[in-house]
């Protein structure tokens, strides 16, 4: 493995996804001397914005490493996560939309026209969905447990305007596991990816769909996760010259999180 150092993402690039008003708020938090709550489960202390800029910046460096051809596969081992961050507010432990920013960066910096984002975190990637909902240049596919946080991700939410058909939600009842996910990848993710012909694949790699995660009730095993990873790498090899970056999202059993991430590497 080659280590790539994270550098803070530039404000200019953050504005490709987030509103100036929200960034001004995050700036202000950096000047305070206490921790504040942005909502029930999203807090920020005076260092949070700086760290969020490193997290998004590390994700950008992962895209650089892949898009420039330095490596085929990259892993963004970043915190905080990003897939719940909305354009104008933080949500669900997320301040900046790491993977959305990475997709926008790949489009601006490398001229990529079609980017596939697969989100197998157990929660719906509502921020990523919102950012690309009307955008056919990014195909977003999310598998998630229905009825848990954040409550979005219905199967008939397929996009708006030119983006219709480029947003695929696969909500699942608790109890689904390796066999269900393997079938979903075979019957939904693969055909959609082949039709879309992505030039880069980005993965919101959350490990909270594991059976022992305290926040959810999906029953993936580490082997099941490893299978999904292999499928995605195989997909990248077949469709876009192997270019794929995994960006860490949730995962609340820390042993599972570390093993899951190690399996990607
Ligand atoms: Zn999650």
Short mmCIF file of C-alpha atoms and ligand atoms in Angstrom, two decimals:
data_model
loop_
_atom_site.label_atom_id
_atom_site.label_comp_id
_atom_site.label_asym_id
_atom_site.label_seq_id
_atom_site.Cartn_x
_atom_site.Cartn_y
_atom_site.Cartn_z
CA UNK A 1 0.00 0.00 0.00
CA UNK A 2 1.07 3.57 -0.65
CA UNK A 3 0.11 6.08 2.03
CA UNK A 4 -1.33 9.37 0.78
CA UNK A 5 -1.47 12.32 3.15
CA UNK A 6 -4.74 14.18 3.52
CA UNK A 7 -4.68 17.91 2.86
CA UNK A 8 -7.59 20.24 3.76
CA UNK A 9 -10.13 20.70 0.99
CA UNK A 10 -10.31 24.27 -0.43
CA UNK A 11 -13.37 26.40 0.32
CA UNK A 12 -13.88 26.95 -3.42
CA UNK A 13 -14.32 23.22 -3.97
CA UNK A 14 -16.61 22.81 -0.95
CA UNK A 15 -18.88 25.39 -2.58
CA UNK A 16 -19.47 22.96 -5.46
CA UNK A 17 -21.72 21.04 -3.02
CA UNK A 18 -22.44 23.20 0.04
CA UNK A 19 -23.96 26.66 0.49
CA UNK A 20 -21.81 29.68 1.52
CA UNK A 21 -24.17 30.27 4.46
CA UNK A 22 -23.50 26.79 5.87
CA UNK A 23 -19.73 27.22 5.46
CA UNK A 24 -19.93 30.55 7.30
CA UNK A 25 -21.66 28.72 10.16
CA UNK A 26 -18.91 26.06 10.25
CA UNK A 27 -16.29 28.83 10.19
CA UNK A 28 -17.96 30.48 13.18
CA UNK A 29 -17.93 27.21 15.14
CA UNK A 30 -14.14 27.10 14.75
CA UNK A 31 -13.92 30.37 16.67
CA UNK A 32 -15.94 29.15 19.67
CA UNK A 33 -14.44 27.56 22.76
CA UNK A 34 -17.13 24.93 23.27
CA UNK A 35 -18.89 22.03 21.58
CA UNK A 36 -22.25 22.79 19.96
CA UNK A 37 -24.95 20.51 18.61
CA UNK A 38 -26.03 21.02 15.00
CA UNK A 39 -28.83 18.49 15.56
CA UNK A 40 -29.57 15.61 17.94
CA UNK A 41 -26.63 13.48 16.85
CA UNK A 42 -24.32 15.88 15.04
CA UNK A 43 -22.00 17.88 17.23
CA UNK A 44 -19.10 20.14 16.39
CA UNK A 45 -16.25 21.36 18.55
CA UNK A 46 -13.77 24.14 17.64
CA UNK A 47 -11.64 21.66 15.63
CA UNK A 48 -14.44 19.86 13.81
CA UNK A 49 -14.50 21.99 10.67
CA UNK A 50 -10.74 21.68 10.28
CA UNK A 51 -10.97 17.90 10.66
CA UNK A 52 -13.97 17.71 8.30
CA UNK A 53 -11.92 19.64 5.72
CA UNK A 54 -9.12 17.06 6.14
CA UNK A 55 -11.64 14.22 5.84
CA UNK A 56 -13.07 15.61 2.60
CA UNK A 57 -9.55 16.52 1.47
CA UNK A 58 -8.36 12.95 2.10
CA UNK A 59 -11.25 11.72 -0.02
CA UNK A 60 -10.16 14.10 -2.78
CA UNK A 61 -6.59 12.75 -2.58
CA UNK A 62 -7.99 9.21 -2.94
CA UNK A 63 -9.69 10.32 -6.16
CA UNK A 64 -6.44 11.95 -7.33
CA UNK A 65 -4.53 8.73 -6.73
CA UNK A 66 -7.05 6.73 -8.77
CA UNK A 67 -7.95 9.22 -11.51
CA UNK A 68 -4.32 10.11 -12.23
CA UNK A 69 -3.49 6.44 -12.66
CA UNK A 70 -1.07 6.29 -9.71
CA UNK A 71 -3.06 3.39 -8.28
CA UNK A 72 -6.23 1.50 -9.28
CA UNK A 73 -7.87 1.12 -5.89
CA UNK A 74 -7.88 3.68 -3.10
CA UNK A 75 -9.22 3.61 0.43
CA UNK A 76 -10.18 6.83 2.19
CA UNK A 77 -9.82 6.01 5.89
CA UNK A 78 -11.45 9.26 6.92
CA UNK A 79 -13.50 10.68 9.78
CA UNK A 80 -15.99 12.27 10.10
CA UNK A 81 -18.12 10.41 7.55
CA UNK A 82 -20.05 12.35 4.93
CA UNK A 83 -23.05 10.69 3.28
CA UNK A 84 -25.72 12.36 5.44
CA UNK A 85 -24.37 15.92 4.98
CA UNK A 86 -26.85 18.08 3.11
CA UNK A 87 -25.90 21.12 0.98
CA UNK A 88 -27.03 23.52 3.71
CA UNK A 89 -26.67 21.58 6.96
CA UNK A 90 -24.80 18.79 8.70
CA UNK A 91 -26.63 15.62 9.70
CA UNK A 92 -25.96 12.20 11.22
CA UNK A 93 -22.33 12.78 12.38
CA UNK A 94 -21.53 14.25 8.93
CA UNK A 95 -20.40 17.83 8.30
CA UNK A 96 -19.18 17.79 4.69
CA UNK A 97 -20.34 15.46 1.92
CA UNK A 98 -16.99 13.73 1.37
CA UNK A 99 -18.02 11.40 -1.43
CA UNK A 100 -20.18 14.00 -3.19
CA UNK A 101 -17.29 16.46 -3.10
CA UNK A 102 -15.00 13.76 -4.49
CA UNK A 103 -17.41 13.10 -7.37
CA UNK A 104 -17.67 16.82 -8.19
CA UNK A 105 -13.87 17.11 -8.00
CA UNK A 106 -13.41 14.14 -10.35
CA UNK A 107 -15.74 15.84 -12.82
CA UNK A 108 -14.06 19.25 -12.58
CA UNK A 109 -10.43 18.16 -12.35
CA UNK A 110 -10.40 15.11 -14.61
CA UNK A 111 -13.38 15.82 -16.88
CA UNK A 112 -15.11 12.56 -15.95
CA UNK A 113 -18.68 12.49 -17.22
CA UNK A 114 -20.17 9.47 -15.48
CA UNK A 115 -19.49 8.51 -11.88
CA UNK A 116 -21.15 5.63 -10.05
CA UNK A 117 -21.55 5.93 -6.29
CA UNK A 118 -22.48 2.73 -4.44
CA UNK A 119 -23.47 3.20 -0.79
CA UNK A 120 -23.67 -0.02 1.24
CA UNK A 121 -23.72 1.70 4.62
CA UNK A 122 -26.81 0.46 6.50
CA UNK A 123 -28.25 3.98 6.53
CA UNK A 124 -29.60 5.73 3.46
CA UNK A 125 -27.08 8.15 1.94
CA UNK A 126 -29.61 10.98 1.94
CA UNK A 127 -27.02 13.75 1.52
CA UNK A 128 -25.43 12.14 -1.53
CA UNK A 129 -28.90 11.50 -2.96
CA UNK A 130 -30.00 15.11 -2.42
CA UNK A 131 -26.88 16.53 -4.07
CA UNK A 132 -27.22 14.47 -7.27
CA UNK A 133 -31.00 13.93 -7.37
CA UNK A 134 -31.46 15.90 -10.59
CA UNK A 135 -28.07 15.01 -12.08
CA UNK A 136 -27.70 12.20 -14.66
CA UNK A 137 -23.89 12.39 -14.53
CA UNK A 138 -23.83 10.58 -11.17
CA UNK A 139 -25.63 7.26 -10.69
CA UNK A 140 -26.31 6.78 -6.98
CA UNK A 141 -27.22 3.32 -5.67
CA UNK A 142 -27.94 2.88 -1.95
CA UNK A 143 -28.78 -0.29 -0.04
CA UNK A 144 -30.09 0.44 3.44
CA UNK A 145 -32.36 -0.73 6.22
CA UNK A 146 -35.75 0.94 5.98
CA UNK A 147 -37.40 2.53 8.98
CA UNK A 148 -34.17 3.59 10.68
CA UNK A 149 -32.23 6.88 10.50
CA UNK A 150 -32.63 9.10 8.46
CA UNK A 151 -35.99 7.70 7.29
CA UNK A 152 -35.46 8.50 3.59
CA UNK A 153 -34.51 6.21 0.69
CA UNK A 154 -37.84 4.97 -0.64
CA UNK A 155 -37.72 2.61 -3.61
CA UNK A 156 -39.75 5.00 -5.77
CA UNK A 157 -37.38 7.93 -5.17
CA UNK A 158 -35.64 7.61 -8.52
CA UNK A 159 -34.49 11.17 -9.25
CA UNK A 160 -36.00 14.34 -10.66
CA UNK A 161 -35.91 15.99 -14.11
CA UNK A 162 -32.89 14.79 -16.11
CA UNK A 163 -31.85 12.78 -13.07
CA UNK A 164 -34.81 10.37 -13.22
CA UNK A 165 -33.48 6.82 -13.31
CA UNK A 166 -30.09 7.80 -11.89
CA UNK A 167 -31.03 7.30 -8.25
CA UNK A 168 -31.62 3.73 -7.12
CA UNK A 169 -32.74 2.99 -3.59
CA UNK A 170 -32.88 -0.55 -2.24
CA UNK A 171 -34.60 -0.34 1.15
CA UNK A 172 -34.52 -3.59 3.13
CA UNK A 173 -36.26 -4.96 6.19
CA UNK A 174 -34.02 -5.98 9.07
CA UNK A 175 -32.70 -9.53 8.91
CA UNK A 176 -31.48 -9.50 5.32
CA UNK A 177 -27.89 -10.68 5.02
CA UNK A 178 -25.20 -12.04 2.72
CA UNK A 179 -27.49 -13.93 0.32
CA UNK A 180 -29.85 -10.97 -0.15
CA UNK A 181 -27.00 -8.56 -0.75
CA UNK A 182 -25.29 -10.90 -3.21
CA UNK A 183 -28.58 -11.15 -5.14
CA UNK A 184 -29.10 -7.37 -5.07
CA UNK A 185 -25.61 -6.83 -6.45
CA UNK A 186 -26.14 -9.45 -9.16
CA UNK A 187 -29.65 -8.41 -10.19
CA UNK A 188 -29.67 -4.64 -9.59
CA UNK A 189 -26.21 -3.13 -9.09
CA UNK A 190 -24.38 -4.99 -11.88
CA UNK A 191 -26.99 -4.39 -14.63
CA UNK A 192 -27.38 -0.71 -13.67
CA UNK A 193 -23.60 -0.23 -13.65
CA UNK A 194 -23.17 -1.94 -17.03
CA UNK A 195 -25.90 0.26 -18.55
CA UNK A 196 -24.41 3.43 -17.02
CA UNK A 197 -20.80 2.76 -18.14
CA UNK A 198 -19.10 4.64 -15.28
CA UNK A 199 -15.65 6.18 -15.67
CA UNK A 200 -15.02 5.98 -11.93
CA UNK A 201 -16.67 4.09 -9.06
CA UNK A 202 -16.86 5.59 -5.57
CA UNK A 203 -18.09 3.52 -2.64
CA UNK A 204 -19.63 4.81 0.59
CA UNK A 205 -18.20 1.96 2.64
CA UNK A 206 -20.12 1.76 5.89
CA UNK A 207 -19.79 -1.33 8.07
CA UNK A 208 -22.93 -0.84 10.15
CA UNK A 209 -24.88 -3.39 8.07
CA UNK A 210 -22.91 -6.08 9.95
CA UNK A 211 -25.01 -8.38 12.16
CA UNK A 212 -23.23 -7.25 15.34
CA UNK A 213 -23.60 -3.51 14.77
CA UNK A 214 -25.43 -1.82 17.66
CA UNK A 215 -27.31 0.69 15.48
CA UNK A 216 -29.05 -1.52 12.93
CA UNK A 217 -30.55 -4.92 12.14
CA UNK A 218 -29.10 -6.01 8.81
CA UNK A 219 -27.20 -9.29 8.99
CA UNK A 220 -24.22 -8.98 6.68
CA UNK A 221 -21.11 -10.88 7.80
CA UNK A 222 -17.53 -9.80 7.19
CA UNK A 223 -17.37 -12.44 4.43
CA UNK A 224 -20.54 -10.97 2.95
CA UNK A 225 -18.96 -7.52 2.98
CA UNK A 226 -15.76 -8.91 1.43
CA UNK A 227 -17.86 -10.43 -1.36
CA UNK A 228 -19.42 -7.01 -2.08
CA UNK A 229 -15.97 -5.44 -2.16
CA UNK A 230 -14.71 -8.07 -4.60
CA UNK A 231 -17.75 -7.54 -6.80
CA UNK A 232 -17.20 -3.77 -6.86
CA UNK A 233 -13.50 -4.15 -7.70
CA UNK A 234 -14.47 -6.63 -10.42
CA UNK A 235 -17.06 -4.11 -11.67
CA UNK A 236 -14.39 -1.38 -11.82
CA UNK A 237 -11.99 -3.72 -13.67
CA UNK A 238 -14.65 -4.57 -16.22
CA UNK A 239 -16.18 -1.11 -16.68
CA UNK A 240 -13.66 1.65 -15.92
CA UNK A 241 -10.08 0.43 -16.03
CA UNK A 242 -10.13 -0.62 -12.39
CA UNK A 243 -10.66 2.92 -11.06
CA UNK A 244 -12.39 2.67 -7.70
CA UNK A 245 -12.15 4.47 -4.35
CA UNK A 246 -13.70 3.21 -1.12
CA UNK A 247 -14.53 5.95 1.37
CA UNK A 248 -15.27 4.93 4.95
CA UNK A 249 -18.69 5.94 6.31
CA UNK A 250 -20.41 4.43 9.39
CA UNK A 251 -19.60 1.38 11.52
CA UNK A 252 -20.25 1.28 15.26
CA UNK A 253 -18.80 -2.05 16.28
CA UNK A 254 -15.15 -1.01 16.16
CA UNK A 255 -13.80 -4.57 15.75
CA UNK A 256 -16.08 -5.08 12.76
CA UNK A 257 -15.13 -1.68 11.36
CA UNK A 258 -11.41 -2.41 11.56
CA UNK A 259 -11.74 -5.91 10.08
CA UNK A 260 -14.07 -4.65 7.35
CA UNK A 261 -11.70 -1.86 6.35
CA UNK A 262 -8.74 -4.27 6.48
CA UNK A 263 -10.62 -6.58 4.10
CA UNK A 264 -10.86 -3.76 1.54
CA UNK A 265 -7.14 -3.09 1.85
ZN1 LIG B 1 -24.52 4.30 8.71
#
